[in-house]
Amino acid sequence: MEGLFFNVNSGYLEGIVRGYRNSLLTGQNYSNLTQCETIDDVKLQLGPAYGDFLASLPPNPSTSSLAGKMTDKLVSEFRYLVAQATGSTAQFLKYLTYGYMIDNIALLITGTLHERDTRELLERCHPLGWFETLPVLCVATNIEELYNSVLIETPLAPYFKGSLNHQDLDELNIEIVRNTLYKNYLEDFFNFVNTHPDFAGPTQEVMTEILQFEADRRSINITLNSFGTELSKQERRKLYPEFGKLYPEGSLMLSRAEDIEGVALAVSAIADYKTFFDAVGLNQGGGLGGMGGSDGKSLEDLFYQKEMDMSKLVFTRQFTPAVVYGWMKLKEQEIRNVTWISECIAQNQKERIGNFISVF
Amino acid sequence: MSGAVGREPVFPTRQSLGLMKSKLKGAEIGHSLLKRKSEALTKRFREITRRIDEAKQKMGRVMQIAAFSLAEVSYAVGGDIGYQVQESAKQARFRVRAKHENISGVLLPQFESYTKEGINDFALTGLGKGGQQIQRCRETYARAVETLVELASLQTAFLILDEVIKVVNRRVNAIEHVIIPRTENTIKYINSELDELDREEFYRLKKVSNKKQRDVAAADAEILAARQKEAERLAQNGTPAQEAKKAEEPEVTDVLGEQEDTDVIF
């Protein structure tokens, strides 16, 4: 049933996204890329997929400018999709951009806190997280003003409400603010896809799984990264999204974990995460997580791999805007992959060049 | 007097000769000391050059690793963390202490790096994702900066030593080629002047004694002539009274010289 009227409003959109998906780099492309000797070669290899976006780059561009141009393409494609979307699909796409908005706002709050000229920061903002009232944030000169009169007007206002007040912005570490916002965002997004009548069916199934994974990943990462910092266990617990496969027992155990074994124990109830921890457990050695050996994958890598697999699987479903989410994640990973490869080429570190995640 | 090196403007006296001699001796001692210092410094200089070479190569490797770990971070985080890190860093965790090392009288600054544990301003950066990579990247860069600090202290020592060695060498050369020859010259000059004076003095004395002799001879001849005249006059007059007078007189003169008397009687 859900497919009956879907195409009336969003059929074109879905078609476009599937077209975009076909232009993603494949394993063949990646193996060609890894053979490149210079960034120019990389540029050449990317020609079919990125075309005129790379044309304006100077010869032998820097890795970051290459990545910037690739992001430009992602942005322009996404904007096209936004322009085509209506109704609940448009709402869904908006939710996709909230994650970037959080980053942008965190950036501007950092700037305001340190009394920098925030106008310069606008250029650094991620274009996907751009919203109309973003430049207004620059008007605020102190954090109270920012909170009371400006943040209220942003789409993210509900995420601030109830969990952060203006003193928090001043006192808490910006990373905690960011992660609190992100937690609220994930919960809201989860709530949105689960309650909106238009998304009953494939969207709900797919997005629930993806968002649960995202929430769990954040919980695990926050726990791992907070070891050895001043972040207390109570504060840490507040940052865990309140859904996901780990919620509530796993989250509780995570909040009590004191070392990597504790985390491994906390996630052992979920088969997927347990295998990740078992896989990295061997080369964990002394340090926390990370790319222990040159060939060993880190937890982060495995999470990315899992995310990519899930994003790929989204395309097996039809009549759902979740494909946009899948495509965006795949595209972002592709940009990261290309950046990695060109970084390896630029720095002459060919032995690690295969450390990217290719899904197709 | 003599040569390109010239001599000191002194009066050629025995006192300044003594001064010059002690000066020459001082210059020679100074020369050998400075020479030794220059050798010690050069030895150190070579060692530092070698260590700079090593440190530079190490720096190349370390910086490469560090840059690569930054690439890892940007892969894991998927964005630019530069701004966050810049803004959240408030206190220096990695600090440098300057010390002095004394190498044969030259103070070389030595930088010593140390990390102040407990300062970890951006520990929470990348909390959501990539935090571990960021921390590792920080450690890698801390090592890289350590190498840079080491290199910096070597380079500073290199520059200072270079300068000092130049100065010392200049002094050594100046003493060897200017001061010592000049002092020697001066001594030679004073010696020759003194000799000259000696000779003059001797000649003068000789002259004086010659003149005295001549004067004595002239006086003798005069006296002789006077006596001959007297004798002649006596012979012409021949009066007994006078003769008696004369006889008395020669007796008076007899006290001066008896032999002339005989002549006179003749």
GROMACS .gro file of C-alpha atoms in nm, chain A residues 76-241:
model
  166
   76SER     CA    1   2.458   2.089  -0.536
   77GLU     CA    2   2.300   1.748  -0.594
   78PHE     CA    3   2.141   1.754  -0.253
   79ARG     CA    4   2.007   2.103  -0.310
   80TYR     CA    5   1.851   1.984  -0.631
   81LEU     CA    6   1.680   1.706  -0.436
   82VAL     CA    7   1.558   1.950  -0.174
   83ALA     CA    8   1.417   2.169  -0.447
   84GLN     CA    9   1.223   1.875  -0.587
   85ALA     CA   10   1.094   1.745  -0.258
   86THR     CA   11   0.752   1.816  -0.120
   87GLY     CA   12   0.554   1.732   0.188
   88SER     CA   13   0.690   1.474   0.423
   89THR     CA   14   0.986   1.399   0.198
   90ALA     CA   15   1.094   1.762   0.221
   91GLN     CA   16   1.061   1.735   0.595
   92PHE     CA   17   1.277   1.424   0.589
   93LEU     CA   18   1.545   1.597   0.385
   94LYS     CA   19   1.542   1.884   0.629
   95TYR     CA   20   1.611   1.642   0.907
   96LEU     CA   21   1.913   1.523   0.716
   97THR     CA   22   2.063   1.869   0.724
   98TYR     CA   23   2.013   1.917   1.097
   99GLY     CA   24   2.325   1.717   1.174
  100TYR     CA   25   2.534   1.964   0.974
  101MET     CA   26   2.354   2.255   1.129
  102ILE     CA   27   2.458   2.133   1.471
  103ASP     CA   28   2.819   2.139   1.359
  104ASN     CA   29   2.781   2.489   1.217
  105ILE     CA   30   2.613   2.624   1.526
  106ALA     CA   31   2.876   2.463   1.747
  107LEU     CA   32   3.137   2.638   1.535
  108LEU     CA   33   2.967   2.975   1.569
  109ILE     CA   34   2.912   2.930   1.942
  110THR     CA   35   3.282   2.856   1.978
  111GLY     CA   36   3.356   3.173   1.785
  112THR     CA   37   3.118   3.382   1.996
  113LEU     CA   38   3.256   3.238   2.319
  114HIS     CA   39   3.603   3.343   2.223
  115GLU     CA   40   3.481   3.677   2.091
  116ARG     CA   41   3.602   3.619   1.743
  117ASP     CA   42   3.459   3.782   1.439
  118THR     CA   43   3.206   3.516   1.358
  119ARG     CA   44   3.154   3.645   1.007
  120GLU     CA   45   3.478   3.484   0.904
  121LEU     CA   46   3.347   3.159   1.039
  122LEU     CA   47   3.054   3.156   0.802
  123GLU     CA   48   3.287   3.045   0.526
  124ARG     CA   49   3.393   2.750   0.731
  125CYS     CA   50   3.039   2.633   0.787
  126HIS     CA   51   2.929   2.322   0.610
  127PRO     CA   52   2.708   2.429   0.320
  128LEU     CA   53   2.458   2.151   0.391
  129GLY     CA   54   2.403   2.288   0.737
  130TRP     CA   55   2.323   2.630   0.603
  131PHE     CA   56   1.993   2.781   0.698
  132GLU     CA   57   1.851   3.124   0.646
  133THR     CA   58   1.900   3.250   0.997
  134LEU     CA   59   2.257   3.123   1.026
  135PRO     CA   60   2.419   3.459   0.939
  136VAL     CA   61   2.205   3.618   1.209
  137LEU     CA   62   2.403   3.418   1.464
  138CYS     CA   63   2.691   3.647   1.386
  139VAL     CA   64   2.502   3.945   1.515
  140ALA     CA   65   2.514   3.820   1.871
  141THR     CA   66   2.820   3.936   2.053
  142ASN     CA   67   2.775   3.758   2.382
  143ILE     CA   68   2.652   3.417   2.461
  144GLU     CA   69   2.340   3.523   2.650
  145GLU     CA   70   2.221   3.732   2.362
  146LEU     CA   71   2.299   3.446   2.130
  147TYR     CA   72   2.095   3.210   2.337
  148ASN     CA   73   1.797   3.430   2.411
  149SER     CA   74   1.736   3.602   2.085
  150VAL     CA   75   1.913   3.417   1.810
  151LEU     CA   76   1.922   3.047   1.877
  152ILE     CA   77   1.549   3.052   1.939
  153GLU     CA   78   1.498   3.141   1.576
  154THR     CA   79   1.702   2.855   1.439
  155PRO     CA   80   1.554   2.522   1.339
  156LEU     CA   81   1.758   2.370   1.619
  157ALA     CA   82   1.582   2.561   1.893
  158PRO     CA   83   1.385   2.257   2.014
  159TYR     CA   84   1.712   2.075   2.074
  160PHE     CA   85   1.839   2.349   2.297
  161LYS     CA   86   1.514   2.378   2.484
  162GLY     CA   87   1.499   2.179   2.800
  163SER     CA   88   1.852   2.044   2.799
  164LEU     CA   89   2.074   2.347   2.768
  165ASN     CA   90   2.048   2.698   2.901
  166HIS     CA   91   2.271   2.990   2.827
  167GLN     CA   92   2.494   2.927   3.127
  168ASP     CA   93   2.557   2.581   2.992
  169LEU     CA   94   2.678   2.727   2.666
  170ASP     CA   95   2.924   2.933   2.861
  171GLU     CA   96   3.046   2.673   3.101
  172LEU     CA   97   3.020   2.341   2.931
  173ASN     CA   98   3.271   2.229   2.683
  174ILE     CA   99   3.150   2.296   2.333
  175GLU     CA  100   3.188   1.928   2.255
  176ILE     CA  101   2.938   1.842   2.526
  177VAL     CA  102   2.700   2.100   2.387
  178ARG     CA  103   2.744   1.956   2.042
  179ASN     CA  104   2.686   1.603   2.156
  180THR     CA  105   2.384   1.698   2.362
  181LEU     CA  106   2.236   1.864   2.057
  182TYR     CA  107   2.318   1.565   1.846
  183LYS     CA  108   2.155   1.335   2.096
  184ASN     CA  109   1.839   1.542   2.092
  185TYR     CA  110   1.853   1.553   1.716
  186LEU     CA  111   1.884   1.177   1.683
  187GLU     CA  112   1.600   1.120   1.923
  188ASP     CA  113   1.385   1.369   1.739
  189PHE     CA  114   1.468   1.217   1.403
  190PHE     CA  115   1.396   0.871   1.536
  191ASN     CA  116   1.067   0.993   1.672
  192PHE     CA  117   0.987   1.162   1.344
  193VAL     CA  118   1.035   0.857   1.122
  194ASN     CA  119   0.853   0.636   1.367
  195THR     CA  120   0.548   0.847   1.414
  196HIS     CA  121   0.493   1.016   1.081
  197PRO     CA  122   0.217   0.830   0.898
  198ASP     CA  123   0.382   0.877   0.558
  199PHE     CA  124   0.684   0.681   0.664
  200ALA     CA  125   0.510   0.372   0.792
  201GLY     CA  126   0.654   0.078   0.610
  202PRO     CA  127   0.996   0.064   0.448
  203THR     CA  128   1.116   0.406   0.558
  204GLN     CA  129   1.041   0.336   0.918
  205GLU     CA  130   1.205  -0.005   0.910
  206VAL     CA  131   1.517   0.111   0.735
  207MET     CA  132   1.562   0.436   0.918
  208THR     CA  133   1.496   0.282   1.256
  209GLU     CA  134   1.775   0.039   1.199
  210ILE     CA  135   2.012   0.304   1.072
  211LEU     CA  136   1.934   0.553   1.345
  212GLN     CA  137   1.961   0.288   1.612
  213PHE     CA  138   2.301   0.200   1.481
  214GLU     CA  139   2.398   0.568   1.470
  215ALA     CA  140   2.283   0.615   1.829
  216ASP     CA  141   2.472   0.309   1.949
  217ARG     CA  142   2.779   0.415   1.762
  218ARG     CA  143   2.774   0.754   1.924
  219SER     CA  144   2.725   0.604   2.267
  220ILE     CA  145   3.016   0.368   2.222
  221ASN     CA  146   3.240   0.636   2.073
  222ILE     CA  147   3.160   0.887   2.343
  223THR     CA  148   3.239   0.628   2.606
  224LEU     CA  149   3.566   0.527   2.444
  225ASN     CA  150   3.675   0.883   2.381
  226SER     CA  151   3.588   1.004   2.727
  227PHE     CA  152   3.832   0.776   2.902
  228GLY     CA  153   4.102   0.981   3.060
  229THR     CA  154   3.915   1.310   3.027
  230GLU     CA  155   3.734   1.518   3.285
  231LEU     CA  156   3.395   1.407   3.154
  232SER     CA  157   3.219   1.249   3.449
  233LYS     CA  158   3.009   0.937   3.420
  234GLN     CA  159   2.685   1.122   3.491
  235GLU     CA  160   2.759   1.379   3.223
  236ARG     CA  161   2.860   1.106   2.988
  237ARG     CA  162   2.535   0.926   3.044
  238LYS     CA  163   2.339   1.236   2.951
  239LEU     CA  164   2.498   1.228   2.609
  240TYR     CA  165   2.374   0.882   2.519
  241PRO     CA  166   2.072   0.889   2.288
   0.00000   0.00000   0.00000
